[in-house]
Short mmCIF file of C-alpha atoms in Angstrom, two decimals:
data_model
loop_
_atom_site.label_atom_id
_atom_site.label_comp_id
_atom_site.label_asym_id
_atom_site.label_seq_id
_atom_site.Cartn_x
_atom_site.Cartn_y
_atom_site.Cartn_z
CA MET D 8 27.88 -31.78 20.88
CA GLY D 9 26.15 -29.41 23.25
CA ALA D 10 27.00 -27.97 26.62
CA SER D 11 27.96 -29.98 29.63
CA MET D 12 25.07 -30.77 32.01
CA THR D 13 25.27 -31.19 35.75
CA MET D 14 22.42 -33.49 36.69
CA LEU D 15 20.10 -33.98 39.63
CA LYS D 16 19.26 -37.43 40.93
CA GLY D 17 16.62 -39.10 38.76
CA THR D 18 17.04 -36.85 35.72
CA ASN D 19 18.20 -38.04 32.34
CA VAL D 20 19.92 -36.57 29.28
CA PRO D 21 20.36 -37.80 25.73
CA VAL D 22 23.73 -39.31 24.80
CA ALA D 23 24.42 -38.28 21.22
CA ALA D 24 27.65 -40.17 20.69
CA GLN D 25 28.74 -43.52 19.27
CA ALA D 26 31.18 -44.20 22.10
CA VAL D 27 31.59 -42.64 25.53
CA ARG D 28 34.05 -42.62 28.40
CA VAL D 29 32.50 -43.05 31.82
CA GLU D 30 34.76 -41.45 34.42
CA LEU D 31 34.35 -41.89 38.17
CA GLY D 32 36.24 -39.23 40.09
CA TRP D 33 36.94 -38.41 43.72
CA ARG D 34 39.47 -36.59 45.92
CA THR D 35 42.13 -38.59 47.68
CA ALA D 36 43.50 -37.92 51.15
CA PRO D 37 45.08 -40.00 53.92
CA GLY D 38 42.53 -42.57 55.05
CA THR D 39 40.29 -42.18 51.99
CA PRO D 40 38.89 -45.54 50.78
CA ASP D 41 39.91 -46.67 47.33
CA VAL D 42 37.12 -46.43 44.77
CA ASP D 43 36.51 -48.88 41.89
CA ALA D 44 34.29 -48.46 38.85
CA SER D 45 32.22 -51.31 37.39
CA ALA D 46 29.44 -51.88 34.89
CA LEU D 47 26.60 -54.41 34.59
CA LEU D 48 24.97 -55.12 31.22
CA LEU D 49 21.30 -55.87 31.91
CA LEU D 50 18.43 -57.42 30.03
CA GLY D 51 14.95 -55.91 30.09
CA SER D 52 14.32 -58.10 33.16
CA GLY D 53 16.87 -56.06 35.09
CA LYS D 54 19.26 -59.02 35.43
CA VAL D 55 22.44 -60.10 33.69
CA ARG D 56 22.47 -63.09 31.35
CA SER D 57 25.51 -64.52 33.18
CA ASP D 58 28.54 -63.45 35.15
CA ALA D 59 30.20 -62.47 31.85
CA ASP D 60 27.94 -59.37 31.75
CA PHE D 61 29.83 -57.88 34.70
CA VAL D 62 32.81 -55.63 33.83
CA PHE D 63 35.17 -54.65 36.65
CA TYR D 64 38.80 -54.78 37.73
CA ASN D 65 39.01 -58.58 37.71
CA GLN D 66 37.03 -58.97 34.47
CA PRO D 67 38.07 -55.85 32.50
CA ALA D 68 36.51 -56.45 29.09
CA HIS D 69 33.10 -57.63 27.90
CA ALA D 70 33.20 -60.31 25.22
CA SER D 71 31.27 -58.09 22.81
CA GLY D 72 33.93 -55.39 23.05
CA ALA D 73 31.25 -52.90 24.05
CA VAL D 74 32.46 -52.19 27.59
CA ARG D 75 36.01 -52.04 28.91
CA HIS D 76 37.45 -51.15 32.32
CA GLU D 77 40.34 -48.79 31.54
CA GLY D 78 41.76 -48.34 35.01
CA LYS D 79 42.81 -45.62 37.42
CA ARG D 80 44.67 -42.36 37.08
CA VAL D 81 45.96 -40.25 39.97
CA ASN D 82 47.02 -36.63 39.63
CA GLY D 83 47.80 -35.08 42.99
CA ALA D 84 44.63 -35.25 45.07
CA ALA D 85 42.43 -36.03 42.06
CA ALA D 86 41.75 -39.70 41.27
CA THR D 87 39.67 -41.32 38.53
CA ASP D 88 38.65 -44.83 37.49
CA SER D 89 37.21 -45.14 34.00
CA LEU D 90 35.18 -47.33 31.68
CA THR D 91 34.74 -46.99 27.95
CA VAL D 92 31.44 -47.93 26.28
CA ASP D 93 31.13 -48.40 22.51
CA LEU D 94 27.36 -47.95 22.14
CA THR D 95 27.46 -49.26 18.55
CA ARG D 96 28.69 -52.64 19.83
CA VAL D 97 26.15 -53.14 22.63
CA GLU D 98 24.11 -56.21 21.72
CA PRO D 99 20.46 -55.49 20.91
CA VAL D 100 19.24 -57.69 23.77
CA ILE D 101 21.03 -55.46 26.34
CA ASP D 102 18.58 -52.90 27.66
CA ARG D 103 20.78 -50.80 29.95
CA ILE D 104 24.26 -50.57 31.41
CA VAL D 105 24.43 -49.80 35.11
CA VAL D 106 27.45 -47.73 36.22
CA ALA D 107 28.49 -48.55 39.76
CA ALA D 108 31.17 -47.57 42.27
CA SER D 109 32.46 -49.57 45.25
CA ALA D 110 34.56 -48.43 48.19
CA ASP D 111 37.48 -50.57 49.34
CA GLY D 112 38.64 -49.97 52.90
CA GLY D 113 35.80 -47.76 54.15
CA THR D 114 32.45 -46.22 53.27
CA PHE D 115 31.51 -43.53 50.78
CA GLY D 116 30.92 -41.18 53.68
CA GLY D 117 34.74 -40.91 53.73
CA VAL D 118 35.04 -40.21 49.99
CA ALA D 119 34.99 -36.53 49.04
CA GLY D 120 33.95 -35.17 45.69
CA LEU D 121 32.48 -38.35 44.20
CA TYR D 122 31.09 -37.87 40.70
CA VAL D 123 30.42 -39.67 37.45
CA ARG D 124 31.10 -37.95 34.14
CA ILE D 125 30.17 -38.98 30.62
CA THR D 126 32.33 -37.72 27.74
CA ASP D 127 32.29 -38.33 23.99
CA THR D 128 35.40 -40.34 23.12
CA ALA D 129 35.47 -38.77 19.66
CA ASN D 130 36.15 -35.23 20.86
CA GLY D 131 36.32 -35.31 24.65
CA SER D 132 33.26 -33.11 25.15
CA GLU D 133 31.36 -33.63 28.37
CA LEU D 134 27.81 -34.90 27.79
CA ALA D 135 26.68 -35.29 31.38
CA ARG D 136 27.91 -35.10 34.98
CA PHE D 137 26.34 -36.22 38.24
CA ASP D 138 27.88 -35.32 41.63
CA SER D 139 27.00 -37.54 44.57
CA ALA D 140 27.03 -35.55 47.82
CA ASP D 141 24.82 -37.40 50.31
CA ALA D 142 26.74 -40.62 51.01
CA THR D 143 27.10 -41.93 54.60
CA VAL D 144 27.46 -45.64 55.37
CA GLU D 145 27.24 -46.95 51.81
CA THR D 146 30.01 -49.18 50.48
CA ALA D 147 28.68 -49.34 46.92
CA PHE D 148 26.73 -46.96 44.70
CA ILE D 149 24.79 -47.09 41.50
CA LEU D 150 25.72 -43.66 40.18
CA GLY D 151 23.85 -43.86 36.88
CA GLU D 152 22.84 -45.94 33.92
CA LEU D 153 23.02 -45.76 30.14
CA TYR D 154 19.75 -47.02 28.68
CA ARG D 155 17.95 -47.23 25.34
CA ARG D 156 14.89 -45.19 24.49
CA GLN D 157 13.28 -45.48 21.08
CA GLY D 158 16.51 -46.49 19.39
CA SER D 159 18.63 -43.80 21.07
CA TRP D 160 20.75 -43.81 24.19
CA LYS D 161 20.24 -41.75 27.33
CA PHE D 162 22.00 -41.45 30.67
CA ARG D 163 20.07 -41.34 33.95
CA ALA D 164 21.55 -40.13 37.27
CA VAL D 165 20.59 -42.70 39.92
CA GLY D 166 22.62 -42.16 43.13
CA GLN D 167 21.42 -45.33 44.92
CA GLY D 168 23.55 -46.66 47.77
CA TYR D 169 24.22 -50.15 49.12
CA GLY D 170 25.70 -51.13 52.44
CA THR D 171 26.80 -54.60 51.29
CA GLY D 172 29.56 -53.48 48.98
CA LEU D 173 30.19 -54.60 45.45
CA GLU D 174 29.21 -58.17 46.32
CA GLY D 175 25.73 -57.19 47.49
CA LEU D 176 25.18 -54.93 44.50
CA ALA D 177 26.36 -57.54 42.01
CA THR D 178 24.28 -60.41 43.48
CA ASP D 179 21.15 -58.25 43.30
CA PHE D 180 21.58 -58.16 39.53
CA GLY D 181 22.13 -61.92 39.23
CA ILE D 182 25.92 -62.22 39.52
CA SER D 183 27.25 -65.29 41.34
CA VAL D 184 30.16 -64.27 43.52
CA ASP D 185 32.88 -66.67 44.62
CA GLU D 186 33.45 -66.97 48.36
CA PRO D 187 37.02 -65.86 49.14
CA GLN D 188 37.32 -68.43 51.94
CA GLN D 189 36.84 -71.39 49.62
CA PRO D 190 39.85 -73.03 47.98
CA GLN D 191 40.07 -72.15 44.31
CA GLN D 192 39.54 -74.70 41.59
CA ALA D 193 41.92 -74.54 38.69
CA PRO D 194 40.06 -72.95 35.77
CA GLN D 195 39.93 -74.63 32.41
CA PRO D 196 42.54 -73.40 29.92
CA GLN D 197 41.51 -70.87 27.32
CA GLN D 198 42.44 -69.74 24.74
CA ALA D 199 67.57 -41.85 27.74
CA GLN D 200 70.65 -42.85 27.43
CA ARG D 201 70.51 -44.83 24.26
CA ALA D 202 69.92 -48.21 25.72
CA PRO D 203 71.46 -51.51 24.70
CA GLN D 204 70.22 -54.82 23.47
CA PRO D 205 71.64 -58.25 24.31
CA GLN D 206 74.11 -59.98 22.01
CA THR D 207 74.07 -63.57 23.05
CA PRO D 208 70.42 -64.50 23.63
CA PRO D 209 68.31 -65.02 20.53
CA GLN D 210 65.83 -62.28 19.93
CA PRO D 211 62.08 -63.04 19.62
CA GLN D 212 60.59 -62.68 16.23
CA GLN D 213 57.22 -60.95 16.94
CA PRO D 214 56.11 -58.46 18.52
CA ASN D 215 29.60 -55.94 57.41
CA PRO D 216 27.46 -57.51 58.50
CA ALA D 217 25.86 -54.39 57.03
CA THR D 218 22.61 -54.84 55.19
CA ARG D 219 21.66 -53.17 51.96
CA VAL D 220 20.87 -49.52 52.59
CA ALA D 221 18.10 -49.41 50.05
CA SER D 222 16.91 -51.26 47.02
CA MET D 223 17.16 -49.59 43.67
CA PRO D 224 14.11 -47.37 43.20
CA PRO D 225 12.03 -47.53 40.04
CA PRO D 226 13.18 -44.86 37.58
CA GLN D 227 10.98 -41.88 36.92
CA GLN D 228 10.22 -43.45 33.58
CA PRO D 229 9.97 -47.23 33.16
CA PRO D 230 12.97 -48.83 31.44
CA GLN D 231 12.54 -49.21 27.71
CA TYR D 232 12.49 -52.48 25.84
CA PRO D 233 13.47 -51.57 22.28
CA GLN D 234 12.87 -54.01 19.43
CA PRO D 235 15.44 -54.74 16.72
CA ALA D 236 15.01 -52.63 13.62
CA ALA D 237 13.67 -55.56 11.63
CA ALA D 238 11.23 -57.22 14.01
CA ALA D 239 10.53 -60.88 13.38
CA PRO D 240 7.06 -62.36 13.72
CA MET D 241 8.20 -64.19 16.85
CA THR D 242 10.64 -62.85 19.41
CA PRO D 243 13.90 -64.77 18.95
CA PRO D 244 15.44 -66.46 21.99
CA VAL D 245 17.78 -64.35 24.06
CA PRO D 246 21.36 -65.06 22.92
CA PRO D 247 23.47 -66.44 25.76
CA ALA D 248 26.34 -64.46 27.12
CA PRO D 249 29.80 -66.02 26.78
CA PRO D 250 30.24 -68.55 29.56
CA VAL D 251 32.29 -67.83 32.66
CA THR D 252 33.90 -70.99 33.97
CA GLN D 253 33.65 -70.05 37.63
CA PRO D 254 31.94 -67.37 39.75
CA VAL D 255 33.52 -63.95 39.56
CA ARG D 256 36.04 -63.06 42.23
CA LEU D 257 35.80 -59.63 43.78
CA THR D 258 38.96 -59.88 45.84
CA LYS D 259 42.02 -57.80 44.98
CA VAL D 260 45.58 -58.27 46.10
CA THR D 261 47.69 -55.25 46.97
CA LEU D 262 51.33 -55.99 47.54
CA THR D 263 53.18 -54.00 50.23
CA LYS D 264 56.57 -53.97 51.91
CA GLU D 265 55.06 -56.05 54.72
CA ALA D 266 53.35 -58.53 52.36
CA PRO D 267 55.37 -58.31 49.12
CA SER D 268 54.56 -61.61 47.37
CA VAL D 269 51.60 -63.70 46.24
CA SER D 270 51.03 -67.07 44.54
CA LEU D 271 49.12 -66.88 41.29
CA ALA D 272 47.69 -70.36 41.84
CA LYS D 273 46.16 -69.31 45.14
CA GLN D 274 44.49 -66.41 43.34
CA GLY D 275 43.14 -68.60 40.52
CA GLY D 276 45.58 -67.23 37.95
CA THR D 277 46.84 -70.52 36.52
CA SER D 278 46.06 -70.30 32.80
CA GLY D 279 45.29 -67.96 29.95
CA SER D 280 47.17 -64.70 29.87
CA MET D 281 48.27 -62.07 32.35
CA ARG D 282 48.44 -58.40 31.49
CA VAL D 283 51.06 -56.25 33.23
CA ASN D 284 50.17 -52.57 33.23
CA LEU D 285 52.27 -49.55 34.17
CA ASN D 286 50.45 -46.27 34.64
CA TRP D 287 51.97 -43.03 35.84
CA GLU D 288 51.32 -39.39 36.57
CA VAL D 289 53.68 -36.47 37.03
CA ARG D 290 53.07 -35.13 40.53
CA LYS D 291 55.12 -31.96 40.24
CA GLN D 292 57.10 -30.05 37.68
CA PHE D 293 60.26 -28.19 38.62
CA LYS D 294 62.05 -25.51 36.66
CA GLY D 295 64.95 -23.18 37.35
CA TRP D 296 66.57 -23.80 40.71
CA GLY D 297 64.42 -26.86 41.29
CA SER D 298 65.87 -28.57 38.24
CA LYS D 299 69.40 -27.72 39.39
CA LEU D 300 68.72 -29.66 42.57
CA GLY D 301 68.22 -32.77 40.47
CA ARG D 302 64.43 -32.88 40.71
CA ALA D 303 62.51 -34.30 37.78
CA VAL D 304 61.62 -31.85 35.06
CA ALA D 305 58.97 -33.78 33.18
CA ASN D 306 56.00 -32.89 31.01
CA HIS D 307 53.47 -35.32 29.57
CA ALA D 308 54.57 -34.29 26.10
CA ASP D 309 58.21 -35.39 26.46
CA LEU D 310 58.37 -37.94 29.27
CA ASP D 311 59.03 -41.41 27.84
CA LEU D 312 58.98 -44.37 30.23
CA ASP D 313 59.67 -47.82 28.82
CA LEU D 314 58.17 -50.99 30.32
CA CYS D 315 60.60 -53.89 29.85
CA ALA D 316 61.13 -57.47 30.95
CA LEU D 317 64.19 -59.67 31.37
CA TYR D 318 63.33 -63.34 30.97
CA GLU D 319 64.99 -66.69 31.54
CA LEU D 320 63.38 -69.82 30.07
CA THR D 321 63.68 -73.31 31.57
CA ASP D 322 65.92 -74.34 28.64
CA GLY D 323 68.45 -71.70 29.71
CA ARG D 324 67.71 -69.08 27.09
CA LYS D 325 67.74 -65.49 28.31
CA GLY D 326 66.70 -62.20 26.74
CA VAL D 327 64.87 -58.92 27.03
CA VAL D 328 61.49 -57.65 25.85
CA GLN D 329 61.51 -53.91 25.23
CA ALA D 330 60.67 -51.24 22.68
CA LEU D 331 64.35 -50.59 21.92
CA GLY D 332 65.40 -52.52 18.87
CA ASN D 333 61.76 -53.53 18.32
CA ALA D 334 62.25 -56.47 20.72
CA PHE D 335 58.52 -56.69 21.40
CA GLY D 336 58.57 -60.45 22.01
CA ALA D 337 55.91 -63.01 21.10
CA LEU D 338 53.05 -64.63 23.01
CA GLN D 339 52.68 -68.00 21.23
CA GLN D 340 56.39 -68.74 20.89
CA PRO D 341 59.46 -68.04 23.02
CA PRO D 342 59.71 -65.95 25.14
CA TYR D 343 55.88 -66.15 25.60
CA ILE D 344 55.90 -62.47 26.57
CA HIS D 345 54.68 -59.64 24.34
CA LEU D 346 55.04 -55.88 24.78
CA ASP D 347 51.81 -54.33 23.47
CA GLY D 348 53.21 -50.95 22.52
CA ASP D 349 55.18 -47.90 23.52
CA ASP D 350 53.32 -45.04 25.23
CA ARG D 351 55.70 -42.13 24.83
CA THR D 352 53.55 -39.55 26.61
CA GLY D 353 51.88 -41.11 29.66
CA ALA D 354 48.64 -39.60 28.38
CA VAL D 355 47.27 -42.90 27.05
CA ALA D 356 44.70 -44.01 29.59
CA SER D 357 45.83 -47.63 29.49
CA GLY D 358 49.52 -46.75 30.01
CA GLU D 359 52.11 -49.32 28.91
CA ASN D 360 51.26 -53.03 28.88
CA LEU D 361 52.91 -56.34 28.30
CA THR D 362 51.25 -59.77 28.28
CA ILE D 363 52.55 -63.09 29.60
CA ASN D 364 51.23 -66.43 28.34
CA LEU D 365 50.42 -68.38 31.51
CA ASP D 366 49.60 -71.50 29.46
CA GLN D 367 53.35 -71.71 28.82
CA LYS D 368 54.46 -71.00 32.38
CA ALA D 369 56.19 -74.39 32.60
CA ARG D 370 58.67 -73.13 29.99
CA ILE D 371 59.47 -69.93 31.93
CA ARG D 372 61.91 -69.90 34.83
CA ARG D 373 61.70 -66.23 35.84
CA ILE D 374 60.69 -62.79 34.56
CA LEU D 375 61.85 -59.46 35.88
CA ILE D 376 59.54 -56.58 35.01
CA PHE D 377 61.29 -53.21 35.05
CA VAL D 378 60.89 -49.66 33.76
CA THR D 379 63.45 -47.22 32.41
CA ILE D 380 63.36 -43.50 31.68
CA TYR D 381 64.14 -43.17 27.97
CA GLU D 382 63.85 -39.38 27.88
CA GLY D 383 62.08 -36.43 29.48
CA ALA D 384 63.33 -36.72 33.07
CA ARG D 385 66.57 -37.36 34.99
CA SER D 386 64.97 -39.52 37.65
CA PHE D 387 61.73 -41.01 38.87
CA ALA D 388 61.36 -38.26 41.50
CA ASP D 389 57.87 -36.77 41.63
CA LEU D 390 56.35 -39.47 39.42
CA HIS D 391 53.43 -41.46 40.80
CA ALA D 392 53.32 -44.94 39.27
CA THR D 393 51.01 -47.89 39.75
CA VAL D 394 51.70 -51.44 38.62
CA THR D 395 48.78 -53.85 37.99
CA LEU D 396 49.08 -57.53 37.07
CA GLN D 397 45.74 -58.80 35.79
CA PRO D 398 45.47 -62.57 35.23
CA GLN D 399 42.79 -63.63 32.77
CA HIS D 400 41.46 -65.88 35.57
CA GLY D 401 41.88 -64.72 39.13
CA ALA D 402 42.30 -61.65 41.24
CA ALA D 403 44.10 -58.51 40.15
CA ILE D 404 47.44 -57.82 41.82
CA ASP D 405 48.57 -54.23 42.21
CA PHE D 406 51.00 -52.00 44.04
CA SER D 407 52.31 -48.44 43.95
CA LEU D 408 55.90 -47.43 43.73
CA ASP D 409 57.54 -45.79 46.70
CA GLU D 410 58.70 -42.20 46.60
CA CYS D 411 61.95 -42.01 44.67
CA THR D 412 64.65 -40.16 46.64
CA VAL D 413 67.69 -41.07 44.51
CA PRO D 414 68.68 -40.03 40.95
CA SER D 415 67.32 -43.28 39.48
CA THR D 416 66.58 -43.91 35.81
CA VAL D 417 65.69 -47.60 36.17
CA CYS D 418 63.34 -49.33 38.59
CA ALA D 419 62.75 -53.05 39.12
CA LEU D 420 58.98 -53.48 39.45
CA ALA D 421 58.21 -57.17 40.01
CA LEU D 422 60.00 -60.52 39.91
CA ILE D 423 57.90 -63.46 38.68
CA SER D 424 59.39 -66.85 39.58
CA ASN D 425 58.41 -70.39 38.67
CA ASN D 426 58.24 -72.38 41.91
CA GLY D 427 57.30 -75.99 41.10
CA GLY D 428 54.88 -74.97 38.38
CA ASP D 429 53.34 -72.09 40.31
CA PHE D 430 54.17 -68.48 39.51
CA THR D 431 55.02 -66.29 42.50
CA VAL D 432 54.80 -62.52 42.03
CA GLN D 433 57.23 -60.55 44.20
CA ARG D 434 56.93 -56.77 44.58
CA GLU D 435 60.35 -55.21 44.06
CA ALA D 436 59.78 -51.43 43.69
CA HIS D 437 63.59 -51.11 43.71
CA TYR D 438 65.11 -47.90 42.31
CA LEU D 439 68.62 -48.31 40.92
CA VAL D 440 71.21 -45.65 40.12
CA PRO D 441 73.38 -46.57 37.11
CA GLN D 442 77.07 -45.82 37.37
CA ARG D 443 78.55 -43.37 34.86
CA GLY D 444 78.66 -45.01 31.43
CA VAL D 445 76.53 -48.01 32.47
CA SER D 446 73.14 -48.39 30.84
CA PRO D 447 69.92 -48.91 32.84
CA GLN D 448 69.50 -52.37 31.29
CA ARG D 449 73.02 -53.46 32.26
CA THR D 450 72.41 -52.01 35.74
CA ILE D 451 69.28 -54.08 36.27
CA ASP D 452 71.01 -57.17 34.81
CA GLN D 453 73.91 -56.86 37.28
CA ALA D 454 71.60 -56.26 40.28
CA TYR D 455 69.59 -59.44 39.58
CA GLY D 456 72.35 -61.69 38.22
CA TRP D 457 71.00 -62.30 34.68
CA GLY D 458 74.50 -62.45 33.16
CA MET D 459 73.85 -61.10 29.68
CA ASN D 460 76.04 -59.20 27.19
CA TRP D 461 74.71 -55.82 25.97
CA THR D 462 75.27 -53.64 22.95
CA PRO D 463 73.81 -50.14 22.20
CA GLY D 464 70.37 -50.02 20.63
CA ARG D 465 67.69 -47.48 19.77
CA LYS D 466 64.00 -47.16 19.00
#
């Protein structure tokens, strides 16, 4: 695919790939702002068709399937936030895809080692890289853009800063942004130890006042306006983007020990679905004497964490959703929770996910999201894990797990409770140490009073 290219601002390179991964990277340190990746799909006019053409943490997938926000990975001091772009699925009317970064909790002057990197998803080869080294007071950056030129795709390094954050950048391209101070309107509905399984409950059947630093400069070459392969005598009307029922919300909610809970209704997450994501990195690896001290000995190749959920429905039924015993659940029938899959390596960029049907929240009394170590480590020590709850409508909710200092193989992540029709998300981040002969599932059950009977099970 050719050698990797480190680019200068304003230069461009061809992108000879059908699909690419766009990786934003930076170095973390105490006090470093958090960085978020986003993408805007633009017409030849330089504007979006609607708010649906904005892909970011609160709106992680474009309706066309062409652009997806994959999420963050942290490995020691190195952090990344990534997007995937399937160039074959980009609608013909879309002229370019702007790749942006925003800083949460500071300016880019406090972010070291910021770069954007384009790789071919087919083989992982690096196609382009642009390092941004001159940031000061900016709170948002256009790092680059993918654009069409004579039927082919190219990537241009831009490096243009904004002082008005993601909101200012987005509104410049035609995005309408919801004001966080305003009350939210309810959106319209849319569509290890060999662990046990429960005996009694029925099992599911299916799986700044700052101003903008500078406006975006004209590129060295004017943007291209390619025509479809079979041009019609008259230009057809621009197809509308899928509608967005309300302005996009840029706010995020991070749960902490001091502020551990949040109402989904207050964040606009009252209908549709909610994805729960667990992502992790191994911080350290210990061998020899280190392993004898009980520290985690884990490699990506053999570490297997399982995302699970205990549930209780309003009719009294209780159960578990987990990979063991193929109890993957179901979204459109009880328990209205579905485990998407089983990432046995931690190398999958999207980690482990389960989905909750918020349209059926009146039938759900409570859900306890938890994670167990199936194999590959004796405890959660030296693992860095992040939990993200992403409602289909509303702000993302995330939190990191605390440092594990006990020989724990099971951790309660979040408790979701139905309070008068509103779901409340409570950060738990509670490491538990099973007693000898007691399974992680039974341990979590006893700690939270679920009252189920368990029998051994396997994957």
